[in-house]
């Protein structure tokens, strides 16, 4: 948890050290070179959804249909020259939407694209649970009442306990 003026990407970077040895899955608002470097330096692997413009130019085509590209988002080029090398996995869901995933797992044999896409799809089960808590259990437009960080944590845990 963080202050009112902070955002999720900044909080996610602070959590990188606790992710060693994990595969961390994140949604579209998270891609960034600073975040990428923080997690990979901590020994974590990443699978992050990205907009179609992120890492869009293939550097190398891989035999499984994925490709290698450089991620360097606007506003980050000065602090992270050259960006980072990522593997791009694209697939189409039932409604025709194209999903683009970025990962540091570069070997298509050791880490098949279909398996990684399946893991990302499973992530949405957790998102559905969060939606149930935020929209139906807590009520629309209701905010957490606690003003103290410890009480906010207590209230969040209470909502999670009631949900389960």
mmCIF file of C-alpha atoms in Angstrom:
data_model
loop_
_atom_site.group_PDB
_atom_site.id
_atom_site.type_symbol
_atom_site.label_atom_id
_atom_site.label_comp_id
_atom_site.label_asym_id
_atom_site.label_seq_id
_atom_site.Cartn_x
_atom_site.Cartn_y
_atom_site.Cartn_z
ATOM 1 C CA UNK A 1 0.000 0.000 0.000
ATOM 2 C CA UNK A 2 1.095 3.509 -0.622
ATOM 3 C CA UNK A 3 0.022 7.085 -0.316
ATOM 4 C CA UNK A 4 -2.827 8.781 -2.121
ATOM 5 C CA UNK A 5 -0.479 10.530 -4.558
ATOM 6 C CA UNK A 6 1.354 7.376 -5.663
ATOM 7 C CA UNK A 7 0.423 4.898 -8.337
ATOM 8 C CA UNK A 8 0.460 1.163 -8.867
ATOM 9 C CA UNK A 9 3.595 1.078 -11.076
ATOM 10 C CA UNK A 10 5.669 2.805 -8.370
ATOM 11 C CA UNK A 11 4.350 0.401 -5.734
ATOM 12 C CA UNK A 12 5.062 -2.554 -8.026
ATOM 13 C CA UNK A 13 8.695 -1.493 -8.419
ATOM 14 C CA UNK A 14 9.057 -1.375 -4.623
ATOM 15 C CA UNK A 15 7.798 -4.988 -4.446
ATOM 16 C CA UNK A 16 10.368 -6.349 -6.929
ATOM 17 C CA UNK A 17 12.735 -7.580 -4.232
ATOM 18 C CA UNK A 18 10.090 -9.966 -2.856
ATOM 19 C CA UNK A 19 9.533 -11.672 -6.239
ATOM 20 C CA UNK A 20 12.795 -13.608 -6.614
ATOM 21 C CA UNK A 21 12.213 -16.950 -8.319
ATOM 22 C CA UNK A 22 8.629 -16.098 -9.282
ATOM 23 C CA UNK A 23 6.860 -15.559 -12.583
ATOM 24 C CA UNK A 24 5.110 -12.207 -12.121
ATOM 25 C CA UNK A 25 2.060 -11.474 -14.284
ATOM 26 C CA UNK A 26 0.925 -7.883 -14.771
ATOM 27 C CA UNK A 27 -1.609 -5.986 -16.839
ATOM 28 C CA UNK A 28 -1.268 -3.248 -19.464
ATOM 29 C CA UNK A 29 -0.610 -0.298 -17.161
ATOM 30 C CA UNK A 30 2.679 -1.766 -15.945
ATOM 31 C CA UNK A 31 5.177 -2.155 -18.813
ATOM 32 C CA UNK A 32 8.204 0.005 -18.303
ATOM 33 C CA UNK A 33 11.948 -0.377 -18.479
ATOM 34 C CA UNK A 34 12.540 0.628 -14.845
ATOM 35 C CA UNK A 35 10.005 -1.933 -13.608
ATOM 36 C CA UNK A 36 11.392 -4.578 -15.978
ATOM 37 C CA UNK A 37 14.949 -4.044 -14.770
ATOM 38 C CA UNK A 38 13.913 -4.028 -11.097
ATOM 39 C CA UNK A 39 12.198 -7.420 -11.346
ATOM 40 C CA UNK A 40 14.763 -9.160 -13.519
ATOM 41 C CA UNK A 41 17.575 -7.842 -11.316
ATOM 42 C CA UNK A 42 15.730 -9.287 -8.304
ATOM 43 C CA UNK A 43 15.675 -12.709 -10.014
ATOM 44 C CA UNK A 44 12.011 -12.722 -11.044
ATOM 45 C CA UNK A 45 10.559 -13.466 -14.462
ATOM 46 C CA UNK A 46 7.887 -11.315 -16.072
ATOM 47 C CA UNK A 47 4.816 -11.835 -18.233
ATOM 48 C CA UNK A 48 3.180 -8.477 -18.853
ATOM 49 C CA UNK A 49 0.353 -7.511 -21.175
ATOM 50 C CA UNK A 50 1.202 -4.537 -23.376
ATOM 51 C CA UNK A 51 -0.457 -2.204 -25.849
ATOM 52 C CA UNK A 52 0.061 -2.923 -29.535
ATOM 53 C CA UNK A 53 2.579 -0.106 -29.900
ATOM 54 C CA UNK A 54 4.960 -1.446 -27.222
ATOM 55 C CA UNK A 55 7.897 -3.509 -28.579
ATOM 56 C CA UNK A 56 6.236 -3.537 -31.990
ATOM 57 C CA UNK A 57 9.355 -3.841 -34.178
ATOM 58 C CA UNK A 58 10.706 -7.379 -34.368
ATOM 59 C CA UNK A 59 14.455 -7.745 -33.964
ATOM 60 C CA UNK A 60 14.372 -11.505 -34.537
ATOM 61 C CA UNK A 61 11.565 -13.916 -35.508
ATOM 62 C CA UNK A 62 11.477 -17.115 -33.452
ATOM 63 C CA UNK A 63 10.407 -20.507 -34.849
ATOM 64 C CA UNK A 64 7.225 -20.650 -32.729
ATOM 65 C CA UNK A 65 5.799 -17.424 -34.215
ATOM 66 C CA UNK A 66 6.876 -15.195 -31.333
ATOM 67 C CA UNK A 67 9.589 -12.594 -31.811
ATOM 68 C CA UNK A 68 12.254 -10.655 -29.998
ATOM 69 C CA UNK A 69 11.937 -6.863 -29.769
ATOM 70 C CA UNK A 70 13.274 -3.935 -27.767
ATOM 71 C CA UNK A 71 11.038 -2.220 -25.242
ATOM 72 C CA UNK A 72 11.848 1.414 -24.616
ATOM 73 C CA UNK A 73 8.821 3.523 -23.819
ATOM 74 C CA UNK A 74 8.556 7.237 -24.426
ATOM 75 C CA UNK A 75 10.010 9.291 -21.613
ATOM 76 C CA UNK A 76 12.385 6.481 -20.614
ATOM 77 C CA UNK A 77 14.886 6.602 -23.450
ATOM 78 C CA UNK A 78 17.224 9.030 -21.689
ATOM 79 C CA UNK A 79 17.393 7.056 -18.444
ATOM 80 C CA UNK A 80 17.406 3.625 -20.090
ATOM 81 C CA UNK A 81 19.186 3.889 -23.449
ATOM 82 C CA UNK A 82 18.532 0.849 -25.623
ATOM 83 C CA UNK A 83 15.687 -0.342 -23.408
ATOM 84 C CA UNK A 84 15.432 -4.066 -22.752
ATOM 85 C CA UNK A 85 15.156 -7.106 -25.010
ATOM 86 C CA UNK A 86 11.805 -8.882 -24.653
ATOM 87 C CA UNK A 87 10.007 -11.789 -26.261
ATOM 88 C CA UNK A 88 6.627 -10.814 -27.707
ATOM 89 C CA UNK A 89 3.756 -13.316 -27.703
ATOM 90 C CA UNK A 90 0.564 -12.389 -29.537
ATOM 91 C CA UNK A 91 -2.640 -14.418 -29.629
ATOM 92 C CA UNK A 92 -6.293 -13.869 -30.431
ATOM 93 C CA UNK A 93 -9.083 -14.548 -27.915
ATOM 94 C CA UNK A 94 -12.590 -15.761 -28.779
ATOM 95 C CA UNK A 95 -14.010 -12.293 -29.409
ATOM 96 C CA UNK A 96 -11.223 -11.488 -31.854
ATOM 97 C CA UNK A 97 -9.199 -9.260 -29.510
ATOM 98 C CA UNK A 98 -5.435 -9.564 -29.949
ATOM 99 C CA UNK A 99 -3.514 -9.936 -26.698
ATOM 100 C CA UNK A 100 0.167 -8.959 -26.683
ATOM 101 C CA UNK A 101 2.368 -10.302 -23.897
ATOM 102 C CA UNK A 102 5.978 -9.392 -23.127
ATOM 103 C CA UNK A 103 8.268 -11.756 -21.264
ATOM 104 C CA UNK A 104 11.891 -12.168 -20.311
ATOM 105 C CA UNK A 105 11.518 -15.935 -20.845
ATOM 106 C CA UNK A 106 13.248 -15.903 -24.215
ATOM 107 C CA UNK A 107 13.511 -19.635 -25.026
ATOM 108 C CA UNK A 108 10.405 -20.791 -26.950
ATOM 109 C CA UNK A 109 11.211 -24.471 -26.303
ATOM 110 C CA UNK A 110 11.625 -24.152 -22.534
ATOM 111 C CA UNK A 111 8.712 -21.698 -22.232
ATOM 112 C CA UNK A 112 6.108 -22.362 -24.958
ATOM 113 C CA UNK A 113 3.982 -19.396 -25.991
ATOM 114 C CA UNK A 114 0.714 -21.324 -25.561
ATOM 115 C CA UNK A 115 1.630 -22.221 -21.986
ATOM 116 C CA UNK A 116 2.467 -18.616 -21.112
ATOM 117 C CA UNK A 117 -0.753 -17.390 -22.757
ATOM 118 C CA UNK A 118 -2.685 -19.933 -20.692
ATOM 119 C CA UNK A 119 -1.089 -18.650 -17.492
ATOM 120 C CA UNK A 120 -2.012 -15.094 -18.375
ATOM 121 C CA UNK A 121 -5.589 -16.142 -19.133
ATOM 122 C CA UNK A 122 -5.808 -17.856 -15.722
ATOM 123 C CA UNK A 123 -4.778 -14.564 -14.121
ATOM 124 C CA UNK A 124 -8.218 -13.211 -15.002
ATOM 125 C CA UNK A 125 -9.813 -15.587 -12.495
ATOM 126 C CA UNK A 126 -8.218 -13.478 -9.741
ATOM 127 C CA UNK A 127 -9.378 -10.285 -11.451
ATOM 128 C CA UNK A 128 -12.942 -11.624 -11.442
ATOM 129 C CA UNK A 129 -12.701 -12.186 -7.680
ATOM 130 C CA UNK A 130 -11.427 -8.632 -7.168
ATOM 131 C CA UNK A 131 -14.368 -7.341 -9.237
ATOM 132 C CA UNK A 132 -16.791 -9.269 -7.031
ATOM 133 C CA UNK A 133 -15.296 -7.642 -3.943
ATOM 134 C CA UNK A 134 -15.057 -4.105 -5.365
ATOM 135 C CA UNK A 135 -18.369 -3.943 -7.209
ATOM 136 C CA UNK A 136 -20.802 -6.220 -5.443
ATOM 137 C CA UNK A 137 -19.573 -7.023 -1.931
ATOM 138 C CA UNK A 138 -18.312 -3.558 -0.991
ATOM 139 C CA UNK A 139 -20.806 -1.747 -3.199
ATOM 140 C CA UNK A 140 -20.252 0.561 -6.168
ATOM 141 C CA UNK A 141 -18.569 3.905 -5.457
ATOM 142 C CA UNK A 142 -17.896 2.942 -1.825
ATOM 143 C CA UNK A 143 -14.428 3.785 -0.575
ATOM 144 C CA UNK A 144 -12.511 2.265 2.282
ATOM 145 C CA UNK A 145 -13.450 4.184 5.421
ATOM 146 C CA UNK A 146 -10.193 3.913 7.337
ATOM 147 C CA UNK A 147 -7.794 6.853 7.318
ATOM 148 C CA UNK A 148 -4.853 5.154 9.015
ATOM 149 C CA UNK A 149 -2.656 2.780 6.913
ATOM 150 C CA UNK A 150 -2.887 -0.032 9.489
ATOM 151 C CA UNK A 151 -6.685 0.239 9.568
ATOM 152 C CA UNK A 152 -6.830 0.288 5.751
ATOM 153 C CA UNK A 153 -4.886 -2.989 5.712
ATOM 154 C CA UNK A 154 -7.266 -4.410 8.311
ATOM 155 C CA UNK A 155 -10.283 -3.369 6.238
ATOM 156 C CA UNK A 156 -8.837 -4.878 3.043
ATOM 157 C CA UNK A 157 -8.143 -8.166 4.829
ATOM 158 C CA UNK A 158 -11.674 -8.116 6.255
ATOM 159 C CA UNK A 159 -13.147 -7.793 2.747
ATOM 160 C CA UNK A 160 -10.959 -10.669 1.525
ATOM 161 C CA UNK A 161 -11.951 -12.865 4.492
ATOM 162 C CA UNK A 162 -15.663 -12.159 3.993
ATOM 163 C CA UNK A 163 -15.363 -12.899 0.271
ATOM 164 C CA UNK A 164 -13.867 -16.324 0.926
#
